[in-house]
Structure formats: C-alpha cells, structure tokens
C-alpha cells in the first residue's frame, strides 16, 4: 500500500500511524483529525504523518482509509468522503459494534463503494495520541467482518495489512461479532461503570472515605470504567439488543449469588467460585493474559 488515511488520531489512530511507519507498510500516511488539542499533540510528538483538513485532493489516490472515531461520527465522515472516494480504495474502521453500523453504511455510503469492517481487540483505558504505541496490535486478535456483499479482494488485502502490524486474524459476520462482544467486552464495561457508581453512591450515603481503600477489586474496575465515555455510549446504544439480553442473564445470576449468600448455600456458591477460576485458567492458557500476581504490575 502506498497511501493510507487515518481518520481520528487518538490512542488507536496514533498507534496505527506508529505501527504502519515502523513496519514501512505505506509510503505516505495522512491523518484527518478535528480535535485541535490532538493536532497539537501529533505535531509535538512528531508522528510520521501529514495532517490534512480537506479530503478533495488525497482521497482519490488512497489505498486504505481507516476510521478511528466514535461510531456516532461515521455518518458525517462518510458524507464528506462520498464525493471523492473511488471503488479501488479499501475502507475500514476499528469500531466495537458492527451490525447496526452496517445499516448506516449501506444507507449513506455511495453505491459501488465497498466497506470492509475491522475490530482490533486492542486498546487501553487511556486515550489520546500521546498514549499510542507501535506494539498495540502485536499478537492481538483483529476481527474482520465478512458478509454476503463483502469485497473478497478487499478482505484479503485488509487481512494482510493487519497481519503485517502484528495482529492475529479471525473472520465472522457482524451478527456473531456483536453477540460475542456483548458478553466479553460490553457487559464487563457496563458492570465496571455501575460498580464505580455504586461505590461512589455508597460513599456519599454512608459518609465513609471508601475510595482511598480501593487497593484491589474496585481499583481494577475503576481502570475499565475510566475508558472514553463517548465511545462507550455509542457501543451501548449500537449493540442495544445484545447488551440488554446479557444484562438480563447477569441479573439472573446475580440473584442466584444473592440467594446463595442469604441462605448460606455452601455447595452452590463454592461450585460457582471454582467454575470462575477455570475460566481464568483458560484465558491464561489461550495467552490472553499473563499468569502473574497483580496482573504483572510489579
């Protein structure tokens, strides 16, 4: 690929700029970023890219466009690009929900243009170009979405791109993707936000200095809950049906835990706790985390 455009240069976008530059995947990297603060940071960091403010000149000559922006911004950007984009250009994104986004794309993207969606399973609770790293995608899964209308040539090229920056590839349709990540990602974030809210409500009601004692569980949940609020609002709204279903399952299981505690049901609660440990063991075996105390912080 000769020319790549990154739309949005926060954590993910700046990590892509770094990784593409490090691996020498493109001769030219362009960045479209509306945040003045982020633009200033990109310049200060001297990232290997050219910041643009107009699509007219560069879009017809691009090999790849990657949207690294909140899902709620997709429509605006698509409408801005439509006038200039050509069928040869591969368009993708890094969003965490896909099915609802596909409907927006089908309605707004001009006819004859292909969109091949990506979801790199990489990120952090911190945001901004200053927190990007060239190794963010190294040995991480990247999900590529394949539907009936997917351009197979673009899918192959995109798969090769993500492999070059170190990702492992899995391919599935948008429906399966959204269902899987409603459980593995979206629900955990929702629980984290709610747990932090519960803790702060409790602290306010009881007049205890509770937060300063959050050395274990609450501290780790607060890390998840410090993720970008606009991004997560968009995820919750765009994967609404799946999230509501798994929330109901979670509430049901929470009620069962409540019942076990209330009636001191030793056998039932021990089984639940042991089964949970098995999941953690499997995650370690699959190399999705490291088996070190305190998540390897020390």
PDB file of C-alpha atoms in Angstrom:
ATOM      1  CA  UNK A   1       0.000   0.000   0.000  1.00  0.00           C
ATOM      2  CA  UNK A   2       1.297   3.413  -0.947  1.00  0.00           C
ATOM      3  CA  UNK A   3      -1.083   5.823   0.756  1.00  0.00           C
ATOM      4  CA  UNK A   4      -3.169   5.369   3.915  1.00  0.00           C
ATOM      5  CA  UNK A   5      -5.539   7.782   5.642  1.00  0.00           C
ATOM      6  CA  UNK A   6      -6.250   7.550   9.372  1.00  0.00           C
ATOM      7  CA  UNK A   7      -9.452   9.374  10.333  1.00  0.00           C
ATOM      8  CA  UNK A   8      -9.167  10.216  14.036  1.00  0.00           C
ATOM      9  CA  UNK A   9      -5.793  10.107  15.732  1.00  0.00           C
ATOM     10  CA  UNK A  10      -6.359   9.231  19.373  1.00  0.00           C
ATOM     11  CA  UNK A  11      -4.972   6.102  21.028  1.00  0.00           C
ATOM     12  CA  UNK A  12      -5.863   3.673  18.224  1.00  0.00           C
ATOM     13  CA  UNK A  13      -5.218   6.072  15.351  1.00  0.00           C
ATOM     14  CA  UNK A  14      -1.819   7.184  16.628  1.00  0.00           C
ATOM     15  CA  UNK A  15      -0.864   3.559  17.339  1.00  0.00           C
ATOM     16  CA  UNK A  16      -1.724   2.743  13.725  1.00  0.00           C
ATOM     17  CA  UNK A  17       0.437   5.626  12.491  1.00  0.00           C
ATOM     18  CA  UNK A  18       3.329   4.342  14.607  1.00  0.00           C
ATOM     19  CA  UNK A  19       2.866   0.688  13.567  1.00  0.00           C
ATOM     20  CA  UNK A  20       2.461   1.482   9.841  1.00  0.00           C
ATOM     21  CA  UNK A  21       5.539   3.698   9.931  1.00  0.00           C
ATOM     22  CA  UNK A  22       7.599   1.182  11.927  1.00  0.00           C
ATOM     23  CA  UNK A  23       6.730  -1.686   9.569  1.00  0.00           C
ATOM     24  CA  UNK A  24       7.128   0.550   6.491  1.00  0.00           C
ATOM     25  CA  UNK A  25       3.729  -0.554   5.178  1.00  0.00           C
ATOM     26  CA  UNK A  26       2.893   2.734   3.430  1.00  0.00           C
ATOM     27  CA  UNK A  27       4.940   5.407   1.704  1.00  0.00           C
ATOM     28  CA  UNK A  28       2.584   8.118   2.900  1.00  0.00           C
ATOM     29  CA  UNK A  29       0.347   8.315   5.995  1.00  0.00           C
ATOM     30  CA  UNK A  30      -2.296  11.014   6.200  1.00  0.00           C
ATOM     31  CA  UNK A  31      -4.264  11.947   9.308  1.00  0.00           C
ATOM     32  CA  UNK A  32      -7.627  13.714   9.450  1.00  0.00           C
ATOM     33  CA  UNK A  33      -8.264  14.946  12.990  1.00  0.00           C
ATOM     34  CA  UNK A  34     -10.804  17.565  14.073  1.00  0.00           C
ATOM     35  CA  UNK A  35      -9.522  17.980  17.657  1.00  0.00           C
ATOM     36  CA  UNK A  36      -7.172  20.960  17.887  1.00  0.00           C
ATOM     37  CA  UNK A  37      -5.713  19.505  21.065  1.00  0.00           C
ATOM     38  CA  UNK A  38      -4.891  16.200  19.334  1.00  0.00           C
ATOM     39  CA  UNK A  39      -3.426  18.013  16.326  1.00  0.00           C
ATOM     40  CA  UNK A  40      -1.104  19.931  18.641  1.00  0.00           C
ATOM     41  CA  UNK A  41      -0.052  16.684  20.329  1.00  0.00           C
ATOM     42  CA  UNK A  42       0.578  14.936  16.975  1.00  0.00           C
ATOM     43  CA  UNK A  43       2.855  17.799  15.939  1.00  0.00           C
ATOM     44  CA  UNK A  44       4.628  17.810  19.277  1.00  0.00           C
ATOM     45  CA  UNK A  45       5.147  14.026  19.096  1.00  0.00           C
ATOM     46  CA  UNK A  46       6.435  14.386  15.522  1.00  0.00           C
ATOM     47  CA  UNK A  47       4.444  11.403  14.318  1.00  0.00           C
ATOM     48  CA  UNK A  48       5.325  10.296  10.813  1.00  0.00           C
ATOM     49  CA  UNK A  49       2.200  11.575   9.094  1.00  0.00           C
ATOM     50  CA  UNK A  50       0.734  14.528   7.227  1.00  0.00           C
ATOM     51  CA  UNK A  51      -2.251  16.226   8.841  1.00  0.00           C
ATOM     52  CA  UNK A  52      -4.962  17.155   6.351  1.00  0.00           C
ATOM     53  CA  UNK A  53      -8.105  19.263   6.631  1.00  0.00           C
ATOM     54  CA  UNK A  54      -9.605  18.567   3.201  1.00  0.00           C
ATOM     55  CA  UNK A  55     -10.447  15.255   1.521  1.00  0.00           C
ATOM     56  CA  UNK A  56     -10.656  16.523  -2.051  1.00  0.00           C
ATOM     57  CA  UNK A  57      -7.032  16.128  -3.127  1.00  0.00           C
ATOM     58  CA  UNK A  58      -5.962  12.973  -1.297  1.00  0.00           C
ATOM     59  CA  UNK A  59      -8.971  10.608  -1.173  1.00  0.00           C
ATOM     60  CA  UNK A  60      -8.979   9.633  -4.882  1.00  0.00           C
ATOM     61  CA  UNK A  61      -5.351   8.463  -4.523  1.00  0.00           C
ATOM     62  CA  UNK A  62      -5.710   6.422  -1.344  1.00  0.00           C
ATOM     63  CA  UNK A  63      -5.248   2.666  -0.983  1.00  0.00           C
ATOM     64  CA  UNK A  64      -6.761   2.418   2.505  1.00  0.00           C
ATOM     65  CA  UNK A  65      -8.925   4.540   4.802  1.00  0.00           C
ATOM     66  CA  UNK A  66      -9.265   3.580   8.474  1.00  0.00           C
ATOM     67  CA  UNK A  67     -11.920   5.236  10.649  1.00  0.00           C
ATOM     68  CA  UNK A  68     -10.749   5.525  14.263  1.00  0.00           C
ATOM     69  CA  UNK A  69     -13.586   7.711  15.502  1.00  0.00           C
ATOM     70  CA  UNK A  70     -16.700   7.210  17.659  1.00  0.00           C
ATOM     71  CA  UNK A  71     -19.457   5.302  15.841  1.00  0.00           C
ATOM     72  CA  UNK A  72     -21.761   8.322  16.097  1.00  0.00           C
ATOM     73  CA  UNK A  73     -19.329  10.234  13.841  1.00  0.00           C
ATOM     74  CA  UNK A  74     -19.334   7.699  10.973  1.00  0.00           C
ATOM     75  CA  UNK A  75     -22.230   9.216   9.051  1.00  0.00           C
ATOM     76  CA  UNK A  76     -20.700  12.717   8.961  1.00  0.00           C
ATOM     77  CA  UNK A  77     -17.376  11.404   7.686  1.00  0.00           C
ATOM     78  CA  UNK A  78     -18.960   9.127   5.080  1.00  0.00           C
ATOM     79  CA  UNK A  79     -20.965  12.027   3.669  1.00  0.00           C
ATOM     80  CA  UNK A  80     -17.790  14.143   3.486  1.00  0.00           C
ATOM     81  CA  UNK A  81     -15.836  11.392   1.694  1.00  0.00           C
ATOM     82  CA  UNK A  82     -18.585  10.218  -0.695  1.00  0.00           C
ATOM     83  CA  UNK A  83     -17.900  12.920  -3.261  1.00  0.00           C
ATOM     84  CA  UNK A  84     -14.291  11.898  -3.817  1.00  0.00           C
ATOM     85  CA  UNK A  85     -13.938   8.202  -2.986  1.00  0.00           C
ATOM     86  CA  UNK A  86     -13.235   5.601  -5.686  1.00  0.00           C
ATOM     87  CA  UNK A  87     -14.077   1.844  -5.740  1.00  0.00           C
ATOM     88  CA  UNK A  88     -10.378   0.869  -5.578  1.00  0.00           C
ATOM     89  CA  UNK A  89      -9.962   2.290  -2.063  1.00  0.00           C
ATOM     90  CA  UNK A  90     -10.396  -0.082   0.882  1.00  0.00           C
ATOM     91  CA  UNK A  91     -12.450   1.454   3.698  1.00  0.00           C
ATOM     92  CA  UNK A  92     -12.478   0.008   7.190  1.00  0.00           C
ATOM     93  CA  UNK A  93     -12.989   1.026  10.809  1.00  0.00           C
ATOM     94  CA  UNK A  94     -11.958  -0.109  14.289  1.00  0.00           C
ATOM     95  CA  UNK A  95     -15.364   0.050  15.995  1.00  0.00           C
ATOM     96  CA  UNK A  96     -16.568  -2.417  18.637  1.00  0.00           C
ATOM     97  CA  UNK A  97     -20.070  -2.935  17.203  1.00  0.00           C
ATOM     98  CA  UNK A  98     -20.876  -3.868  13.628  1.00  0.00           C
ATOM     99  CA  UNK A  99     -24.441  -4.923  12.814  1.00  0.00           C
ATOM    100  CA  UNK A 100     -26.151  -1.570  13.374  1.00  0.00           C
ATOM    101  CA  UNK A 101     -23.234   0.282  11.786  1.00  0.00           C
ATOM    102  CA  UNK A 102     -23.704  -1.788   8.607  1.00  0.00           C
ATOM    103  CA  UNK A 103     -27.199  -0.364   8.189  1.00  0.00           C
ATOM    104  CA  UNK A 104     -25.831   3.190   8.397  1.00  0.00           C
ATOM    105  CA  UNK A 105     -23.103   2.408   5.890  1.00  0.00           C
ATOM    106  CA  UNK A 106     -25.497   0.775   3.416  1.00  0.00           C
ATOM    107  CA  UNK A 107     -27.754   3.833   3.522  1.00  0.00           C
ATOM    108  CA  UNK A 108     -25.106   6.558   3.425  1.00  0.00           C
ATOM    109  CA  UNK A 109     -22.081   5.198   1.532  1.00  0.00           C
ATOM    110  CA  UNK A 110     -22.439   5.883  -2.184  1.00  0.00           C
ATOM    111  CA  UNK A 111     -23.160   2.929  -4.481  1.00  0.00           C
ATOM    112  CA  UNK A 112     -20.235   0.995  -5.909  1.00  0.00           C
ATOM    113  CA  UNK A 113     -18.021   1.589  -2.853  1.00  0.00           C
ATOM    114  CA  UNK A 114     -17.056  -1.312  -0.583  1.00  0.00           C
ATOM    115  CA  UNK A 115     -16.715  -1.208   3.195  1.00  0.00           C
ATOM    116  CA  UNK A 116     -14.838  -3.990   4.970  1.00  0.00           C
ATOM    117  CA  UNK A 117     -15.126  -3.684   8.726  1.00  0.00           C
ATOM    118  CA  UNK A 118     -12.362  -4.428  11.253  1.00  0.00           C
ATOM    119  CA  UNK A 119     -12.250  -4.684  15.023  1.00  0.00           C
ATOM    120  CA  UNK A 120      -8.737  -4.862  16.505  1.00  0.00           C
ATOM    121  CA  UNK A 121      -9.059  -6.229  20.040  1.00  0.00           C
ATOM    122  CA  UNK A 122      -6.539  -3.779  21.388  1.00  0.00           C
ATOM    123  CA  UNK A 123      -6.841  -0.664  23.435  1.00  0.00           C
ATOM    124  CA  UNK A 124      -6.480   0.876  26.840  1.00  0.00           C
ATOM    125  CA  UNK A 125      -8.381   2.905  29.392  1.00  0.00           C
ATOM    126  CA  UNK A 126      -6.212   5.896  28.456  1.00  0.00           C
ATOM    127  CA  UNK A 127      -6.840   7.920  25.310  1.00  0.00           C
ATOM    128  CA  UNK A 128      -5.091  10.493  23.163  1.00  0.00           C
ATOM    129  CA  UNK A 129      -2.195  10.309  20.657  1.00  0.00           C
ATOM    130  CA  UNK A 130       0.374  10.613  23.441  1.00  0.00           C
ATOM    131  CA  UNK A 131      -0.630   7.138  24.690  1.00  0.00           C
ATOM    132  CA  UNK A 132      -0.284   5.344  21.357  1.00  0.00           C
ATOM    133  CA  UNK A 133       2.334   2.653  20.780  1.00  0.00           C
ATOM    134  CA  UNK A 134       3.616   0.812  17.720  1.00  0.00           C
ATOM    135  CA  UNK A 135       3.123  -2.521  19.520  1.00  0.00           C
ATOM    136  CA  UNK A 136      -0.528  -2.017  20.493  1.00  0.00           C
ATOM    137  CA  UNK A 137      -1.739  -4.604  17.948  1.00  0.00           C
ATOM    138  CA  UNK A 138       1.100  -7.084  18.375  1.00  0.00           C
ATOM    139  CA  UNK A 139      -0.252 -10.633  18.943  1.00  0.00           C
ATOM    140  CA  UNK A 140      -3.770  -9.255  19.454  1.00  0.00           C
ATOM    141  CA  UNK A 141      -6.843 -10.535  17.646  1.00  0.00           C
ATOM    142  CA  UNK A 142      -8.330  -8.467  14.869  1.00  0.00           C
ATOM    143  CA  UNK A 143     -11.837  -9.459  13.812  1.00  0.00           C
ATOM    144  CA  UNK A 144     -12.703  -8.902  10.150  1.00  0.00           C
ATOM    145  CA  UNK A 145     -16.367  -8.839   9.175  1.00  0.00           C
ATOM    146  CA  UNK A 146     -17.457 -10.888   6.189  1.00  0.00           C
ATOM    147  CA  UNK A 147     -20.986 -10.571   4.822  1.00  0.00           C
ATOM    148  CA  UNK A 148     -22.577 -11.636   1.524  1.00  0.00           C
ATOM    149  CA  UNK A 149     -21.701  -8.310  -0.115  1.00  0.00           C
ATOM    150  CA  UNK A 150     -18.117  -8.145   1.225  1.00  0.00           C
ATOM    151  CA  UNK A 151     -15.469  -7.444  -1.404  1.00  0.00           C
ATOM    152  CA  UNK A 152     -13.251 -10.552  -1.142  1.00  0.00           C
ATOM    153  CA  UNK A 153     -10.247  -8.824  -2.667  1.00  0.00           C
ATOM    154  CA  UNK A 154     -10.502  -6.014  -0.118  1.00  0.00           C
ATOM    155  CA  UNK A 155     -10.946  -8.562   2.686  1.00  0.00           C
ATOM    156  CA  UNK A 156      -7.725 -10.342   1.689  1.00  0.00           C
ATOM    157  CA  UNK A 157      -5.777  -7.085   1.424  1.00  0.00           C
ATOM    158  CA  UNK A 158      -7.099  -5.906   4.788  1.00  0.00           C
ATOM    159  CA  UNK A 159      -6.231  -9.222   6.401  1.00  0.00           C
ATOM    160  CA  UNK A 160      -2.659  -8.893   5.109  1.00  0.00           C
ATOM    161  CA  UNK A 161      -2.475  -5.324   6.431  1.00  0.00           C
ATOM    162  CA  UNK A 162      -3.454  -6.305   9.993  1.00  0.00           C
ATOM    163  CA  UNK A 163      -1.066  -9.288   9.909  1.00  0.00           C
ATOM    164  CA  UNK A 164       1.790  -7.010   8.911  1.00  0.00           C
ATOM    165  CA  UNK A 165       1.297  -4.867  12.033  1.00  0.00           C
ATOM    166  CA  UNK A 166       1.285  -7.997  14.189  1.00  0.00           C
ATOM    167  CA  UNK A 167      -2.380  -8.962  14.621  1.00  0.00           C
ATOM    168  CA  UNK A 168      -3.948 -12.423  14.527  1.00  0.00           C
ATOM    169  CA  UNK A 169      -6.979 -12.624  12.234  1.00  0.00           C
ATOM    170  CA  UNK A 170     -10.447 -14.065  12.827  1.00  0.00           C
ATOM    171  CA  UNK A 171     -13.309 -13.700  10.345  1.00  0.00           C
ATOM    172  CA  UNK A 172     -17.014 -13.698  11.220  1.00  0.00           C
ATOM    173  CA  UNK A 173     -20.257 -11.942  10.323  1.00  0.00           C
ATOM    174  CA  UNK A 174     -21.491  -8.840  12.128  1.00  0.00           C
ATOM    175  CA  UNK A 175     -24.302 -10.630  13.981  1.00  0.00           C
ATOM    176  CA  UNK A 176     -21.937 -13.169  15.551  1.00  0.00           C
ATOM    177  CA  UNK A 177     -19.396 -10.446  16.321  1.00  0.00           C
ATOM    178  CA  UNK A 178     -21.862  -8.256  18.215  1.00  0.00           C
ATOM    179  CA  UNK A 179     -23.228 -11.163  20.220  1.00  0.00           C
ATOM    180  CA  UNK A 180     -19.757 -12.362  21.268  1.00  0.00           C
ATOM    181  CA  UNK A 181     -18.520  -8.923  22.294  1.00  0.00           C
ATOM    182  CA  UNK A 182     -21.692  -8.062  24.169  1.00  0.00           C
ATOM    183  CA  UNK A 183     -20.525 -10.728  26.654  1.00  0.00           C
ATOM    184  CA  UNK A 184     -16.722 -10.495  26.507  1.00  0.00           C
ATOM    185  CA  UNK A 185     -16.355  -6.707  26.363  1.00  0.00           C
ATOM    186  CA  UNK A 186     -19.528  -4.638  26.534  1.00  0.00           C
ATOM    187  CA  UNK A 187     -21.078  -6.234  29.642  1.00  0.00           C
ATOM    188  CA  UNK A 188     -17.792  -6.090  31.648  1.00  0.00           C
ATOM    189  CA  UNK A 189     -17.502  -2.373  30.882  1.00  0.00           C
ATOM    190  CA  UNK A 190     -21.123  -1.779  31.833  1.00  0.00           C
ATOM    191  CA  UNK A 191     -20.567  -3.643  35.124  1.00  0.00           C
ATOM    192  CA  UNK A 192     -17.411  -1.618  35.785  1.00  0.00           C
ATOM    193  CA  UNK A 193     -19.217   1.686  35.275  1.00  0.00           C
ATOM    194  CA  UNK A 194     -22.077   0.540  37.509  1.00  0.00           C
ATOM    195  CA  UNK A 195     -19.762  -0.767  40.233  1.00  0.00           C
ATOM    196  CA  UNK A 196     -17.879   2.533  40.391  1.00  0.00           C
ATOM    197  CA  UNK A 197     -21.195   4.387  40.547  1.00  0.00           C
ATOM    198  CA  UNK A 198     -22.367   2.053  43.343  1.00  0.00           C
ATOM    199  CA  UNK A 199     -19.165   2.705  45.286  1.00  0.00           C
ATOM    200  CA  UNK A 200     -19.437   6.476  44.957  1.00  0.00           C
ATOM    201  CA  UNK A 201     -23.155   6.404  45.874  1.00  0.00           C
ATOM    202  CA  UNK A 202     -22.351   4.282  48.923  1.00  0.00           C
ATOM    203  CA  UNK A 203     -19.515   6.619  49.926  1.00  0.00           C
ATOM    204  CA  UNK A 204     -21.856   9.602  49.679  1.00  0.00           C
ATOM    205  CA  UNK A 205     -24.674   7.950  51.644  1.00  0.00           C
ATOM    206  CA  UNK A 206     -22.532   6.483  54.409  1.00  0.00           C
ATOM    207  CA  UNK A 207     -20.096   9.411  54.653  1.00  0.00           C
ATOM    208  CA  UNK A 208     -17.164   6.978  54.545  1.00  0.00           C
ATOM    209  CA  UNK A 209     -13.868   7.633  52.741  1.00  0.00           C
ATOM    210  CA  UNK A 210     -14.315   4.491  50.738  1.00  0.00           C
ATOM    211  CA  UNK A 211     -12.382   5.227  47.537  1.00  0.00           C
ATOM    212  CA  UNK A 212      -8.990   5.508  49.238  1.00  0.00           C
ATOM    213  CA  UNK A 213      -9.288   1.855  50.323  1.00  0.00           C
ATOM    214  CA  UNK A 214      -9.785   0.569  46.762  1.00  0.00           C
ATOM    215  CA  UNK A 215      -6.499  -1.343  46.643  1.00  0.00           C
ATOM    216  CA  UNK A 216      -7.909  -4.448  44.927  1.00  0.00           C
ATOM    217  CA  UNK A 217     -11.156  -5.098  43.106  1.00  0.00           C
ATOM    218  CA  UNK A 218     -12.559  -1.570  42.913  1.00  0.00           C
ATOM    219  CA  UNK A 219      -9.215  -0.201  41.738  1.00  0.00           C
ATOM    220  CA  UNK A 220      -9.148  -2.626  38.781  1.00  0.00           C
ATOM    221  CA  UNK A 221     -12.783  -1.983  37.883  1.00  0.00           C
ATOM    222  CA  UNK A 222     -12.122   1.764  38.019  1.00  0.00           C
ATOM    223  CA  UNK A 223      -9.419   1.308  35.359  1.00  0.00           C
ATOM    224  CA  UNK A 224     -12.004  -0.169  32.966  1.00  0.00           C
ATOM    225  CA  UNK A 225     -14.548   2.495  33.933  1.00  0.00           C
ATOM    226  CA  UNK A 226     -12.148   5.301  33.005  1.00  0.00           C
ATOM    227  CA  UNK A 227     -12.451   4.477  29.280  1.00  0.00           C
ATOM    228  CA  UNK A 228     -13.726   7.079  26.819  1.00  0.00           C
ATOM    229  CA  UNK A 229     -17.351   7.911  27.631  1.00  0.00           C
ATOM    230  CA  UNK A 230     -18.436   8.876  24.087  1.00  0.00           C
ATOM    231  CA  UNK A 231     -17.056   5.654  22.634  1.00  0.00           C
ATOM    232  CA  UNK A 232     -18.826   3.535  25.239  1.00  0.00           C
ATOM    233  CA  UNK A 233     -22.122   5.402  24.965  1.00  0.00           C
ATOM    234  CA  UNK A 234     -22.037   4.651  21.229  1.00  0.00           C
ATOM    235  CA  UNK A 235     -21.237   0.983  21.853  1.00  0.00           C
ATOM    236  CA  UNK A 236     -24.075   0.560  24.374  1.00  0.00           C
ATOM    237  CA  UNK A 237     -26.593   2.217  22.059  1.00  0.00           C
ATOM    238  CA  UNK A 238     -25.458   0.471  18.866  1.00  0.00           C
ATOM    239  CA  UNK A 239     -25.380  -3.014  20.386  1.00  0.00           C
ATOM    240  CA  UNK A 240     -28.502  -2.376  22.435  1.00  0.00           C
ATOM    241  CA  UNK A 241     -30.420  -5.630  21.882  1.00  0.00           C
ATOM    242  CA  UNK A 242     -27.496  -7.947  22.636  1.00  0.00           C
ATOM    243  CA  UNK A 243     -26.407  -5.956  25.686  1.00  0.00           C
ATOM    244  CA  UNK A 244     -29.921  -5.925  27.140  1.00  0.00           C
ATOM    245  CA  UNK A 245     -30.099  -9.720  26.736  1.00  0.00           C
ATOM    246  CA  UNK A 246     -26.808 -10.361  28.525  1.00  0.00           C
ATOM    247  CA  UNK A 247     -27.710  -7.840  31.248  1.00  0.00           C
ATOM    248  CA  UNK A 248     -30.807  -9.963  31.961  1.00  0.00           C
ATOM    249  CA  UNK A 249     -28.621 -13.090  32.239  1.00  0.00           C
ATOM    250  CA  UNK A 250     -26.247 -11.212  34.524  1.00  0.00           C
ATOM    251  CA  UNK A 251     -29.117 -10.056  36.762  1.00  0.00           C
ATOM    252  CA  UNK A 252     -30.429 -13.633  36.946  1.00  0.00           C
ATOM    253  CA  UNK A 253     -27.001 -14.943  38.005  1.00  0.00           C
ATOM    254  CA  UNK A 254     -26.609 -12.088  40.495  1.00  0.00           C
ATOM    255  CA  UNK A 255     -29.925 -13.061  42.070  1.00  0.00           C
ATOM    256  CA  UNK A 256     -28.660 -16.654  42.387  1.00  0.00           C
ATOM    257  CA  UNK A 257     -25.494 -15.421  44.118  1.00  0.00           C
ATOM    258  CA  UNK A 258     -27.674 -13.305  46.404  1.00  0.00           C
ATOM    259  CA  UNK A 259     -29.779 -16.366  47.250  1.00  0.00           C
ATOM    260  CA  UNK A 260     -26.690 -18.497  47.977  1.00  0.00           C
ATOM    261  CA  UNK A 261     -25.331 -15.840  50.343  1.00  0.00           C
ATOM    262  CA  UNK A 262     -28.674 -15.274  52.045  1.00  0.00           C
ATOM    263  CA  UNK A 263     -29.212 -18.986  52.763  1.00  0.00           C
ATOM    264  CA  UNK A 264     -25.503 -19.824  53.183  1.00  0.00           C
ATOM    265  CA  UNK A 265     -25.679 -22.413  50.411  1.00  0.00           C
ATOM    266  CA  UNK A 266     -22.099 -23.635  50.665  1.00  0.00           C
ATOM    267  CA  UNK A 267     -22.154 -26.262  47.902  1.00  0.00           C
ATOM    268  CA  UNK A 268     -23.736 -23.976  45.306  1.00  0.00           C
ATOM    269  CA  UNK A 269     -21.512 -20.944  45.915  1.00  0.00           C
ATOM    270  CA  UNK A 270     -18.292 -22.998  46.064  1.00  0.00           C
ATOM    271  CA  UNK A 271     -19.155 -24.507  42.666  1.00  0.00           C
ATOM    272  CA  UNK A 272     -19.703 -21.049  41.179  1.00  0.00           C
ATOM    273  CA  UNK A 273     -16.373 -19.800  42.539  1.00  0.00           C
ATOM    274  CA  UNK A 274     -14.448 -22.843  41.303  1.00  0.00           C
ATOM    275  CA  UNK A 275     -16.037 -22.650  37.849  1.00  0.00           C
ATOM    276  CA  UNK A 276     -14.986 -18.995  37.620  1.00  0.00           C
ATOM    277  CA  UNK A 277     -11.378 -19.940  38.367  1.00  0.00           C
ATOM    278  CA  UNK A 278     -11.498 -22.411  35.471  1.00  0.00           C
ATOM    279  CA  UNK A 279     -12.352 -19.565  33.100  1.00  0.00           C
ATOM    280  CA  UNK A 280      -9.358 -17.564  34.330  1.00  0.00           C
ATOM    281  CA  UNK A 281      -7.125 -20.604  33.779  1.00  0.00           C
ATOM    282  CA  UNK A 282      -8.412 -20.958  30.214  1.00  0.00           C
ATOM    283  CA  UNK A 283      -7.730 -17.272  29.488  1.00  0.00           C
ATOM    284  CA  UNK A 284      -4.111 -17.779  30.626  1.00  0.00           C
ATOM    285  CA  UNK A 285      -3.770 -20.934  28.508  1.00  0.00           C
ATOM    286  CA  UNK A 286      -5.033 -19.052  25.455  1.00  0.00           C
ATOM    287  CA  UNK A 287      -2.381 -16.367  26.173  1.00  0.00           C
ATOM    288  CA  UNK A 288      -4.986 -13.627  26.561  1.00  0.00           C
ATOM    289  CA  UNK A 289      -3.301 -12.582  29.817  1.00  0.00           C
ATOM    290  CA  UNK A 290      -0.256 -13.407  31.903  1.00  0.00           C
ATOM    291  CA  UNK A 291      -0.204 -15.610  34.989  1.00  0.00           C
ATOM    292  CA  UNK A 292       1.473 -13.136  37.317  1.00  0.00           C
ATOM    293  CA  UNK A 293       0.267 -11.664  40.614  1.00  0.00           C
ATOM    294  CA  UNK A 294      -1.439  -8.280  40.351  1.00  0.00           C
ATOM    295  CA  UNK A 295      -1.711  -8.605  36.528  1.00  0.00           C
ATOM    296  CA  UNK A 296       2.074  -8.257  36.203  1.00  0.00           C
ATOM    297  CA  UNK A 297       2.114  -4.706  37.538  1.00  0.00           C
ATOM    298  CA  UNK A 298       5.055  -5.448  39.788  1.00  0.00           C
TER     299      UNK A 298
END
